[in-house]
GROMACS .gro file of C-alpha atoms in nm:
model
  470
    1MET     CA    1  -2.022   2.227  -0.789
    2SER     CA    2  -1.728   2.270  -0.567
    3ASP     CA    3  -1.451   2.490  -0.721
    4TYR     CA    4  -1.147   2.276  -0.781
    5GLY     CA    5  -0.928   2.520  -0.882
    6ALA     CA    6  -0.997   2.750  -0.609
    7ILE     CA    7  -0.966   2.478  -0.368
    8VAL     CA    8  -0.582   2.303  -0.493
    9GLN     CA    9  -0.441   2.730  -0.499
   10LYS     CA   10  -0.505   2.814  -0.154
   11LEU     CA   11  -0.304   2.530  -0.103
   12ARG     CA   12  -0.112   2.623  -0.305
   13ASP     CA   13  -0.059   2.965  -0.212
   14SER     CA   14   0.009   2.801   0.189
   15PHE     CA   15   0.296   2.629   0.079
   16GLY     CA   16   0.408   2.928  -0.105
   17THR     CA   17   0.457   3.045   0.268
   18ARG     CA   18   0.672   2.812   0.374
   19LYS     CA   19   0.477   2.721   0.672
   20THR     CA   20   0.459   2.323   0.589
   21ARG     CA   21   0.812   2.309   0.601
   22PRO     CA   22   0.932   2.320   1.008
   23ALA     CA   23   0.930   2.004   1.172
   24GLU     CA   24   0.707   2.163   1.423
   25PHE     CA   25   0.454   2.230   1.228
   26ARG     CA   26   0.471   1.936   1.075
   27ILE     CA   27   0.467   1.739   1.418
   28SER     CA   28   0.188   1.916   1.504
   29GLN     CA   29  -0.049   1.794   1.247
   30LEU     CA   30   0.068   1.460   1.319
   31ASN     CA   31   0.003   1.444   1.678
   32SER     CA   32  -0.342   1.622   1.550
   33ILE     CA   33  -0.436   1.284   1.345
   34VAL     CA   34  -0.318   1.117   1.664
   35THR     CA   35  -0.573   1.338   1.895
   36LEU     CA   36  -0.821   1.331   1.601
   37LEU     CA   37  -0.864   0.913   1.611
   38ARG     CA   38  -0.833   0.870   2.056
   39GLU     CA   39  -1.136   1.118   2.074
   40ASN     CA   40  -1.376   0.988   1.794
   41GLU     CA   41  -1.301   0.655   1.834
   42GLY     CA   42  -1.692   0.543   1.906
   43PRO     CA   43  -1.796   0.749   1.661
   44ILE     CA   44  -1.502   0.631   1.386
   45VAL     CA   45  -1.638   0.285   1.522
   46GLU     CA   46  -2.025   0.336   1.469
   47ALA     CA   47  -1.903   0.454   1.114
   48LEU     CA   48  -1.737   0.153   1.043
   49GLU     CA   49  -1.999  -0.069   1.167
   50ARG     CA   50  -2.281   0.126   0.948
   51ASP     CA   51  -2.084   0.063   0.609
   52LEU     CA   52  -1.940  -0.285   0.634
   53ARG     CA   53  -2.062  -0.382   1.003
   54LYS     CA   54  -1.688  -0.398   1.081
   55PRO     CA   55  -1.622  -0.597   1.355
   56LYS     CA   56  -1.486  -0.315   1.648
   57PHE     CA   57  -1.186  -0.537   1.708
   58GLU     CA   58  -1.124  -0.505   1.344
   59THR     CA   59  -1.131  -0.131   1.288
   60MET     CA   60  -0.923  -0.104   1.649
   61ILE     CA   61  -0.646  -0.300   1.438
   62SER     CA   62  -0.679  -0.199   1.099
   63GLU     CA   63  -0.790   0.129   1.073
   64ILE     CA   64  -0.734   0.317   1.432
   65SER     CA   65  -0.373   0.103   1.538
   66MET     CA   66  -0.242   0.097   1.222
   67ALA     CA   67  -0.313   0.501   1.159
   68ILE     CA   68  -0.234   0.590   1.521
   69ASN     CA   69   0.133   0.410   1.518
   70GLU     CA   70   0.186   0.536   1.181
   71ALA     CA   71   0.193   0.918   1.289
   72ASN     CA   72   0.379   0.791   1.567
   73TYR     CA   73   0.665   0.619   1.411
   74ALA     CA   74   0.616   0.923   1.183
   75ILE     CA   75   0.691   1.156   1.511
   76ASN     CA   76   0.947   0.925   1.699
   77HIS     CA   77   1.173   0.967   1.339
   78LEU     CA   78   1.107   1.297   1.170
   79ALA     CA   79   1.408   1.455   1.259
   80SER     CA   80   1.667   1.233   1.118
   81TRP     CA   81   1.497   1.177   0.844
   82MET     CA   82   1.513   1.541   0.732
   83LYS     CA   83   1.856   1.572   0.739
   84PRO     CA   84   2.064   1.651   0.457
   85GLU     CA   85   2.169   1.269   0.337
   86HIS     CA   86   2.564   1.330   0.277
   87VAL     CA   87   2.742   1.129   0.018
   88GLU     CA   88   3.020   0.942  -0.107
   89LYS     CA   89   3.265   1.196  -0.271
   90SER     CA   90   3.544   1.182  -0.574
   91LEU     CA   91   3.901   1.300  -0.479
   92VAL     CA   92   3.814   1.621  -0.745
   93MET     CA   93   3.508   1.670  -0.515
   94LYS     CA   94   3.651   1.602  -0.168
   95PHE     CA   95   3.672   1.970  -0.025
   96ASP     CA   96   3.268   1.986  -0.167
   97GLU     CA   97   2.975   1.938   0.114
   98CYS     CA   98   2.768   1.686  -0.150
   99PHE     CA   99   2.418   1.559   0.015
  100ILE     CA  100   2.054   1.506  -0.061
  101ARG     CA  101   1.835   1.744   0.131
  102LYS     CA  102   1.476   1.646   0.149
  103GLU     CA  103   1.199   1.881  -0.017
  104PRO     CA  104   0.822   1.839  -0.006
  105LEU     CA  105   0.673   1.840  -0.305
  106GLY     CA  106   0.415   2.126  -0.270
  107VAL     CA  107  -0.005   1.992  -0.325
  108VAL     CA  108  -0.065   1.664  -0.356
  109LEU     CA  109  -0.400   1.448  -0.385
  110ILE     CA  110  -0.490   1.127  -0.164
  111ILE     CA  111  -0.805   0.915  -0.343
  112GLY     CA  112  -0.855   0.692  -0.048
  113ALA     CA  113  -1.054   0.327  -0.111
  114TRP     CA  114  -1.384   0.226   0.087
  115ASN     CA  115  -1.275  -0.134   0.249
  116TYR     CA  116  -1.021   0.011   0.485
  117PRO     CA  117  -1.141   0.371   0.492
  118VAL     CA  118  -0.945   0.550   0.776
  119GLN     CA  119  -0.630   0.340   0.732
  120LEU     CA  120  -0.627   0.388   0.377
  121VAL     CA  121  -0.694   0.802   0.368
  122LEU     CA  122  -0.425   0.859   0.708
  123VAL     CA  123  -0.169   0.660   0.631
  124PRO     CA  124  -0.144   0.826   0.363
  125LEU     CA  125  -0.195   1.172   0.465
  126ILE     CA  126   0.048   1.132   0.799
  127GLY     CA  127   0.341   1.072   0.494
  128ALA     CA  128   0.268   1.391   0.335
  129ILE     CA  129   0.265   1.574   0.645
  130ALA     CA  130   0.532   1.425   0.760
  131ALA     CA  131   0.707   1.498   0.446
  132GLY     CA  132   0.637   1.895   0.488
  133ASN     CA  133   0.293   1.878   0.184
  134CYS     CA  134  -0.015   2.006   0.137
  135ALA     CA  135  -0.269   1.791   0.074
  136VAL     CA  136  -0.626   1.774  -0.088
  137VAL     CA  137  -0.808   1.449   0.077
  138LYS     CA  138  -1.089   1.280  -0.090
  139PRO     CA  139  -1.219   0.986   0.057
  140SER     CA  140  -1.479   0.668  -0.065
  141GLU     CA  141  -1.799   0.756  -0.153
  142LEU     CA  142  -1.899   0.402  -0.100
  143SER     CA  143  -1.777   0.439   0.267
  144ASP     CA  144  -2.058   0.681   0.318
  145SER     CA  145  -2.096   0.718   0.743
  146THR     CA  146  -1.722   0.729   0.743
  147SER     CA  147  -1.640   0.950   0.448
  148SER     CA  148  -1.885   1.110   0.528
  149LEU     CA  149  -1.723   1.148   0.961
  150LEU     CA  150  -1.364   1.230   0.812
  151THR     CA  151  -1.488   1.536   0.575
  152GLU     CA  152  -1.649   1.670   0.934
  153LEU     CA  153  -1.347   1.558   1.164
  154LEU     CA  154  -1.013   1.688   0.956
  155PRO     CA  155  -1.066   2.028   0.942
  156LYS     CA  156  -1.128   2.057   1.264
  157TYR     CA  157  -0.783   1.935   1.383
  158LEU     CA  158  -0.562   1.952   1.085
  159ASP     CA  159  -0.541   2.320   0.972
  160GLN     CA  160  -0.782   2.422   0.745
  161SER     CA  161  -0.547   2.625   0.510
  162CYS     CA  162  -0.299   2.357   0.403
  163PHE     CA  163  -0.516   2.062   0.419
  164SER     CA  164  -0.886   1.959   0.266
  165VAL     CA  165  -1.122   1.728   0.207
  166VAL     CA  166  -1.349   1.687  -0.085
  167CYS     CA  167  -1.651   1.442  -0.144
  168GLY     CA  168  -1.796   1.293  -0.413
  169GLY     CA  169  -1.825   1.011  -0.721
  170ALA     CA  170  -1.683   0.954  -1.020
  171LYS     CA  171  -1.782   1.283  -1.172
  172GLU     CA  172  -1.630   1.489  -0.897
  173THR     CA  173  -1.334   1.263  -0.861
  174THR     CA  174  -1.256   1.321  -1.273
  175GLU     CA  175  -1.317   1.699  -1.219
  176LEU     CA  176  -1.049   1.725  -0.929
  177LEU     CA  177  -0.775   1.479  -1.147
  178GLU     CA  178  -0.811   1.811  -1.369
  179GLN     CA  179  -0.643   1.982  -1.183
  180ARG     CA  180  -0.270   2.027  -1.125
  181PHE     CA  181  -0.041   1.829  -0.849
  182ASP     CA  182   0.238   1.816  -0.745
  183HIS     CA  183   0.198   1.430  -0.647
  184ILE     CA  184  -0.126   1.143  -0.668
  185PHE     CA  185  -0.176   0.913  -0.447
  186TYR     CA  186  -0.454   0.639  -0.560
  187THR     CA  187  -0.527   0.338  -0.370
  188GLY     CA  188  -0.863   0.106  -0.506
  189GLY     CA  189  -0.865  -0.077  -0.865
  190VAL     CA  190  -0.632  -0.119  -1.188
  191SER     CA  191  -0.948   0.033  -1.398
  192VAL     CA  192  -0.968   0.316  -1.207
  193ALA     CA  193  -0.594   0.373  -1.185
  194ARG     CA  194  -0.533   0.422  -1.589
  195SER     CA  195  -0.809   0.708  -1.499
  196VAL     CA  196  -0.588   0.846  -1.255
  197MET     CA  197  -0.234   0.805  -1.473
  198ARG     CA  198  -0.404   0.915  -1.764
  199ALA     CA  199  -0.540   1.258  -1.557
  200ALA     CA  200  -0.156   1.290  -1.383
  201SER     CA  201   0.009   1.260  -1.735
  202CYS     CA  202  -0.138   1.583  -1.893
  203HIS     CA  203   0.054   1.780  -1.601
  204LEU     CA  204   0.342   1.526  -1.596
  205THR     CA  205   0.212   1.441  -1.232
  206PRO     CA  206   0.423   1.137  -1.062
  207VAL     CA  207   0.170   0.861  -0.912
  208THR     CA  208   0.171   0.661  -0.621
  209LEU     CA  209  -0.107   0.345  -0.669
  210GLU     CA  210  -0.162   0.050  -0.464
  211LEU     CA  211  -0.375  -0.118  -0.597
  212GLY     CA  212  -0.429  -0.547  -0.561
  213GLY     CA  213  -0.486  -0.844  -0.802
  214LYS     CA  214  -0.482  -1.197  -0.742
  215SER     CA  215  -0.251  -1.309  -0.420
  216PRO     CA  216  -0.180  -1.712  -0.428
  217ALA     CA  217  -0.153  -1.864  -0.083
  218LEU     CA  218   0.054  -2.213  -0.240
  219VAL     CA  219   0.000  -2.426   0.049
  220GLU     CA  220   0.321  -2.700   0.063
  221GLY     CA  221   0.275  -3.051   0.212
  222SER     CA  222   0.540  -2.968   0.476
  223CYS     CA  223   0.344  -2.736   0.692
  224ASP     CA  224   0.130  -2.779   0.958
  225VAL     CA  225  -0.199  -2.827   0.796
  226THR     CA  226  -0.404  -2.709   1.146
  227ALA     CA  227  -0.229  -2.365   1.183
  228THR     CA  228  -0.223  -2.347   0.767
  229ALA     CA  229  -0.591  -2.332   0.760
  230ARG     CA  230  -0.651  -2.113   1.094
  231ARG     CA  231  -0.395  -1.847   0.954
  232LEU     CA  232  -0.552  -1.873   0.668
  233VAL     CA  233  -0.961  -1.873   0.762
  234TRP     CA  234  -0.841  -1.541   0.958
  235ALA     CA  235  -0.652  -1.333   0.615
  236ARG     CA  236  -0.934  -1.427   0.369
  237PHE     CA  237  -1.226  -1.366   0.568
  238PHE     CA  238  -1.092  -1.067   0.781
  239ASN     CA  239  -1.355  -0.759   0.665
  240ALA     CA  240  -1.525  -0.986   0.472
  241GLY     CA  241  -1.274  -1.052   0.255
  242GLN     CA  242  -1.214  -0.748   0.141
  243SER     CA  243  -0.863  -0.673   0.170
  244CYS     CA  244  -0.636  -0.600  -0.141
  245VAL     CA  245  -0.363  -0.827   0.029
  246ALA     CA  246  -0.577  -1.106   0.077
  247PRO     CA  247  -0.532  -1.453  -0.007
  248ASP     CA  248  -0.725  -1.470  -0.335
  249TYR     CA  249  -0.701  -1.870  -0.388
  250VAL     CA  250  -0.497  -2.124  -0.300
  251LEU     CA  251  -0.239  -2.387  -0.495
  252CYS     CA  252  -0.143  -2.690  -0.326
  253SER     CA  253  -0.142  -3.105  -0.432
  254PRO     CA  254  -0.422  -3.302  -0.395
  255GLU     CA  255  -0.320  -3.472  -0.075
  256THR     CA  256  -0.274  -3.153   0.069
  257ARG     CA  257  -0.602  -3.088   0.007
  258ARG     CA  258  -0.759  -3.392   0.146
  259LEU     CA  259  -0.621  -3.276   0.440
  260LEU     CA  260  -0.648  -2.907   0.427
  261LEU     CA  261  -1.029  -2.886   0.329
  262PRO     CA  262  -1.176  -3.048   0.717
  263ALA     CA  263  -0.934  -2.834   0.905
  264LEU     CA  264  -1.056  -2.526   0.707
  265ARG     CA  265  -1.399  -2.650   0.784
  266ASP     CA  266  -1.341  -2.662   1.165
  267CYS     CA  267  -1.164  -2.315   1.179
  268ILE     CA  268  -1.451  -2.179   1.004
  269THR     CA  269  -1.676  -2.251   1.278
  270GLN     CA  270  -1.412  -2.220   1.556
  271LEU     CA  271  -1.358  -1.809   1.416
  272TYR     CA  272  -1.677  -1.758   1.318
  273GLY     CA  273  -1.931  -2.021   1.467
  274THR     CA  274  -2.125  -2.299   1.311
  275GLU     CA  275  -2.398  -1.985   1.143
  276PRO     CA  276  -2.151  -1.739   1.019
  277ARG     CA  277  -2.450  -1.476   0.943
  278GLU     CA  278  -2.505  -1.476   1.305
  279SER     CA  279  -2.145  -1.388   1.418
  280ARG     CA  280  -2.078  -1.049   1.541
  281ASP     CA  281  -1.713  -1.091   1.465
  282PHE     CA  282  -1.802  -1.106   1.060
  283GLY     CA  283  -1.869  -0.849   0.861
  284ARG     CA  284  -2.039  -0.754   0.479
  285ILE     CA  285  -1.983  -0.672   0.113
  286ILE     CA  286  -1.987  -0.264   0.121
  287ASN     CA  287  -2.262  -0.209  -0.178
  288GLN     CA  288  -2.541  -0.389  -0.380
  289ARG     CA  289  -2.315  -0.410  -0.679
  290HIS     CA  290  -2.048  -0.556  -0.489
  291PHE     CA  291  -2.288  -0.803  -0.320
  292GLU     CA  292  -2.390  -0.943  -0.658
  293ARG     CA  293  -2.065  -0.926  -0.876
  294ILE     CA  294  -1.943  -1.157  -0.599
  295ARG     CA  295  -2.306  -1.407  -0.581
  296ASP     CA  296  -2.231  -1.471  -0.995
  297LEU     CA  297  -1.881  -1.469  -0.998
  298LEU     CA  298  -2.035  -1.802  -0.710
  299SER     CA  299  -2.308  -1.894  -0.913
  300ASN     CA  300  -2.062  -1.868  -1.265
  301SER     CA  301  -1.754  -2.068  -1.127
  302GLN     CA  302  -1.776  -2.473  -1.257
  303GLY     CA  303  -1.610  -2.507  -0.908
  304ARG     CA  304  -1.788  -2.698  -0.622
  305VAL     CA  305  -1.898  -2.560  -0.295
  306GLU     CA  306  -1.730  -2.761  -0.044
  307ILE     CA  307  -1.760  -2.473   0.226
  308GLY     CA  308  -2.056  -2.223   0.302
  309GLY     CA  309  -2.169  -2.064  -0.020
  310GLU     CA  310  -2.477  -1.903   0.166
  311THR     CA  311  -2.639  -1.547   0.071
  312GLU     CA  312  -2.845  -1.305   0.180
  313GLU     CA  313  -2.926  -1.033  -0.013
  314GLY     CA  314  -3.102  -0.824   0.241
  315GLU     CA  315  -2.786  -0.750   0.459
  316ARG     CA  316  -2.559  -0.805   0.170
  317TYR     CA  317  -2.438  -1.125   0.314
  318ILE     CA  318  -2.193  -1.444   0.186
  319ALA     CA  319  -2.060  -1.658   0.401
  320PRO     CA  320  -1.705  -1.797   0.408
  321THR     CA  321  -1.677  -1.984   0.072
  322VAL     CA  322  -1.442  -2.281   0.008
  323LEU     CA  323  -1.467  -2.399  -0.366
  324VAL     CA  324  -1.250  -2.640  -0.460
  325ASP     CA  325  -1.195  -2.854  -0.866
  326VAL     CA  326  -1.153  -2.519  -0.990
  327SER     CA  327  -0.957  -2.441  -1.293
  328GLU     CA  328  -0.710  -2.172  -1.449
  329SER     CA  329  -1.037  -2.039  -1.673
  330ASP     CA  330  -1.294  -2.033  -1.437
  331PRO     CA  331  -1.458  -1.723  -1.414
  332VAL     CA  332  -1.329  -1.706  -1.034
  333MET     CA  333  -0.982  -1.699  -1.162
  334GLN     CA  334  -1.040  -1.391  -1.411
  335GLU     CA  335  -1.086  -1.123  -1.170
  336GLU     CA  336  -0.997  -0.993  -0.795
  337ILE     CA  337  -1.246  -1.176  -0.549
  338PHE     CA  338  -1.235  -0.936  -0.285
  339GLY     CA  339  -1.477  -1.144  -0.067
  340PRO     CA  340  -1.527  -1.393   0.121
  341VAL     CA  341  -1.453  -1.705  -0.122
  342LEU     CA  342  -1.201  -1.868  -0.153
  343PRO     CA  343  -1.105  -2.174  -0.457
  344ILE     CA  344  -0.861  -2.417  -0.384
  345LEU     CA  345  -0.687  -2.507  -0.691
  346THR     CA  346  -0.453  -2.824  -0.734
  347VAL     CA  347  -0.093  -2.814  -0.871
  348GLU     CA  348   0.108  -3.173  -0.855
  349SER     CA  349   0.483  -2.984  -0.820
  350LEU     CA  350   0.558  -2.723  -0.666
  351GLU     CA  351   0.786  -2.600  -0.980
  352GLU     CA  352   0.383  -2.641  -1.137
  353ALA     CA  353   0.289  -2.392  -0.874
  354ILE     CA  354   0.518  -2.176  -0.935
  355ASN     CA  355   0.483  -2.174  -1.324
  356PHE     CA  356   0.122  -2.106  -1.220
  357ILE     CA  357   0.194  -1.833  -1.047
  358ASN     CA  358   0.450  -1.670  -1.279
  359ARG     CA  359   0.200  -1.715  -1.616
  360ARG     CA  360  -0.027  -1.432  -1.431
  361GLU     CA  361   0.024  -1.105  -1.335
  362LYS     CA  362   0.271  -0.986  -1.053
  363PRO     CA  363   0.013  -0.974  -0.750
  364LEU     CA  364   0.045  -0.756  -0.435
  365ALA     CA  365   0.151  -1.040  -0.212
  366LEU     CA  366   0.236  -1.380  -0.216
  367TYR     CA  367   0.190  -1.664   0.104
  368LEU     CA  368   0.413  -1.959   0.194
  369TYR     CA  369   0.300  -2.207   0.383
  370THR     CA  370   0.613  -2.466   0.453
  371GLY     CA  371   0.798  -2.638   0.731
  372ASP     CA  372   1.077  -2.626   0.482
  373SER     CA  373   1.279  -2.310   0.491
  374LYS     CA  374   1.428  -2.475   0.175
  375VAL     CA  375   1.119  -2.426  -0.019
  376VAL     CA  376   1.083  -2.044   0.103
  377THR     CA  377   1.418  -1.979  -0.091
  378LYS     CA  378   1.300  -2.096  -0.363
  379VAL     CA  379   0.964  -1.957  -0.422
  380MET     CA  380   1.105  -1.641  -0.318
  381GLU     CA  381   1.422  -1.677  -0.637
  382CYS     CA  382   1.141  -1.768  -0.889
  383THR     CA  383   0.881  -1.577  -0.825
  384SER     CA  384   0.803  -1.184  -0.806
  385SER     CA  385   0.483  -1.015  -0.618
  386GLY     CA  386   0.473  -0.730  -0.376
  387GLY     CA  387   0.521  -0.842  -0.026
  388PHE     CA  388   0.568  -1.203   0.020
  389CYS     CA  389   0.510  -1.406   0.337
  390SER     CA  390   0.581  -1.728   0.439
  391ASN     CA  391   0.359  -1.903   0.721
  392ASP     CA  392   0.118  -1.660   0.744
  393GLY     CA  393  -0.157  -1.369   0.566
  394LEU     CA  394  -0.189  -0.981   0.593
  395VAL     CA  395   0.088  -0.933   0.849
  396HIS     CA  396   0.380  -0.808   0.651
  397MET     CA  397   0.158  -0.508   0.611
  398THR     CA  398   0.127  -0.419   0.950
  399VAL     CA  399   0.537  -0.407   0.941
  400ILE     CA  400   0.601  -0.017   0.949
  401THR     CA  401   0.991  -0.017   0.856
  402LEU     CA  402   0.907  -0.252   0.556
  403PRO     CA  403   0.753  -0.099   0.203
  404PHE     CA  404   0.404  -0.152   0.138
  405GLY     CA  405   0.311  -0.097  -0.155
  406GLY     CA  406   0.348  -0.360  -0.568
  407VAL     CA  407   0.500  -0.463  -0.899
  408GLY     CA  408   0.377  -0.442  -1.204
  409SER     CA  409  -0.031  -0.398  -1.233
  410SER     CA  410  -0.070  -0.470  -0.834
  411GLY     CA  411   0.095  -0.100  -0.813
  412VAL     CA  412   0.348   0.173  -0.833
  413GLY     CA  413   0.526   0.274  -0.575
  414ARG     CA  414   0.551   0.220  -0.202
  415TYR     CA  415   0.431   0.316   0.173
  416HIS     CA  416   0.436   0.290   0.532
  417GLY     CA  417   0.688   0.470   0.751
  418ARG     CA  418   1.058   0.640   0.647
  419PHE     CA  419   0.905   0.471   0.252
  420SER     CA  420   0.577   0.753   0.266
  421PHE     CA  421   0.804   0.982   0.402
  422ASP     CA  422   1.013   0.937   0.120
  423THR     CA  423   0.729   0.898  -0.140
  424PHE     CA  424   0.608   1.269  -0.020
  425SER     CA  425   0.961   1.421  -0.071
  426HIS     CA  426   1.197   1.569  -0.337
  427GLN     CA  427   1.510   1.382  -0.332
  428ARG     CA  428   1.720   1.710  -0.416
  429SER     CA  429   2.144   1.634  -0.543
  430CYS     CA  430   2.297   1.942  -0.379
  431VAL     CA  431   2.692   2.050  -0.420
  432LEU     CA  432   2.822   2.329  -0.205
  433ARG     CA  433   3.133   2.442  -0.314
  434GLY     CA  434   3.344   2.786  -0.285
  435PHE     CA  435   3.571   2.967  -0.469
  436GLY     CA  436   3.940   2.877  -0.329
  437LEU     CA  437   4.146   2.553  -0.495
  438GLU     CA  438   4.079   2.697  -0.839
  439TRP     CA  439   4.417   2.601  -0.972
  440ALA     CA  440   4.273   2.218  -0.955
  441ASN     CA  441   3.969   2.381  -1.177
  442GLN     CA  442   4.248   2.450  -1.491
  443LEU     CA  443   4.215   2.008  -1.575
  444ARG     CA  444   3.885   2.082  -1.726
  445TYR     CA  445   3.883   2.410  -1.888
  446PRO     CA  446   4.032   2.471  -2.233
  447PRO     CA  447   4.247   2.463  -2.412
  448TYR     CA  448   4.214   2.093  -2.384
  449SER     CA  449   4.472   1.811  -2.401
  450GLU     CA  450   4.602   1.508  -2.346
  451GLN     CA  451   4.807   1.535  -2.015
  452LYS     CA  452   4.498   1.713  -1.913
  453LEU     CA  453   4.247   1.399  -1.981
  454GLU     CA  454   4.459   1.189  -1.818
  455ARG     CA  455   4.493   1.412  -1.501
  456LEU     CA  456   4.114   1.472  -1.482
  457LEU     CA  457   4.020   1.081  -1.540
  458GLN     CA  458   4.258   0.944  -1.280
  459ALA     CA  459   4.085   1.249  -1.044
  460THR     CA  460   3.782   1.120  -1.114
  461GLN     CA  461   3.767   0.742  -1.165
  462GLU     CA  462   3.562   0.485  -0.979
  463ARG     CA  463   3.760   0.198  -0.914
  464LYS     CA  464   3.690  -0.199  -0.897
  465TRP     CA  465   3.721  -0.314  -0.498
  466SER     CA  466   3.976  -0.585  -0.476
  467CYS     CA  467   3.752  -0.757  -0.304
  468THR     CA  468   3.617  -1.008  -0.419
  469LEU     CA  469   3.234  -1.246  -0.364
  470LEU     CA  470   3.218  -1.571  -0.246
   0.00000   0.00000   0.00000
């Protein structure tokens, strides 16, 4: 049994020496992550091939490249992020220095997920390093090969007095969460997120929870059907559908469905061939339990398999599948599918689609396919989701300058780029004042008077601007 208390204390002692605070140290560790990824590209590709049969192409763009880009972006912008942020002042504070100082939180815990086991460990770790923290990293035990590789590599490239990697399953994670951290960053499912929040509450530890949910794809009649089908197929079946931001179901009119179905069939054949099982570009389900869960969703669905539906238990293969005639009460609509299955539900109007989305939990992403900019504006204004993307899928999470995170049950907090730095930083309010102008302070000292009050309120009052919004 690992002594997690000793591990955390070692990091806390290192943090206390202020070793992680200088920009030079942070940049050196970020450069080490880039070096780790570049020097071990082959082993990383092989590990993800073993865990998920993830194609090299998908590993490069969604795991290695994303992490390298995040690290390089942090290196390029770290100096400006670390600078004190000066703020506006009232008249009585005119001669004081008022600013926000960005300070590291301390020792943070990062719990990764199995579906993107490199990206979902390293991207938050990059933010923690950039902000000057020490960190304990817990990769997912389900992606065993990748977890083992990260456990081997991270101590070789990062300062071991400031960063530790721990392994294990639910039991070990529960024991780890008993320790006091200064922030916990968790990526995964809702049920475990509740356990993380309960554990964090014991120490009043702030959390970031990157979760998921059922992200809808609303396909409106004015869309380019061929382009929509191709982008939907790519976004839904990338990583065999095991993406928290994948479109989980489609809403469209019966007429749009009639046009969309043959386009989806053609695109699946174009991307994965007539036998997707033979395609080297289509992955596999992570383990037997998840394979059986998705297979059961398919077999228990009241909908009809229009495309795909084939399964092979021995290799945990589930074909790219499209379901039709699916109702809101269908088993596939009661949980995030997290696999290569795309249900299509029909609605009679845009308003009905919006109402359908709004009576469910707020999703991590909402996708809209339309050629009408007014429809885009209406859907954005009338719905809520962690992210929004029109006429494509997944791509919004690759924009480093946009925050990534959920809302409501799809997540708490945000990260990527500057937002990762802010997540792992304390914004300390600072006022630097000298001993001069003591006469001006007489207004706030007793004995009080109506005259003093009037003058003080005049000096501190925030007045409305004279401009009006048109």
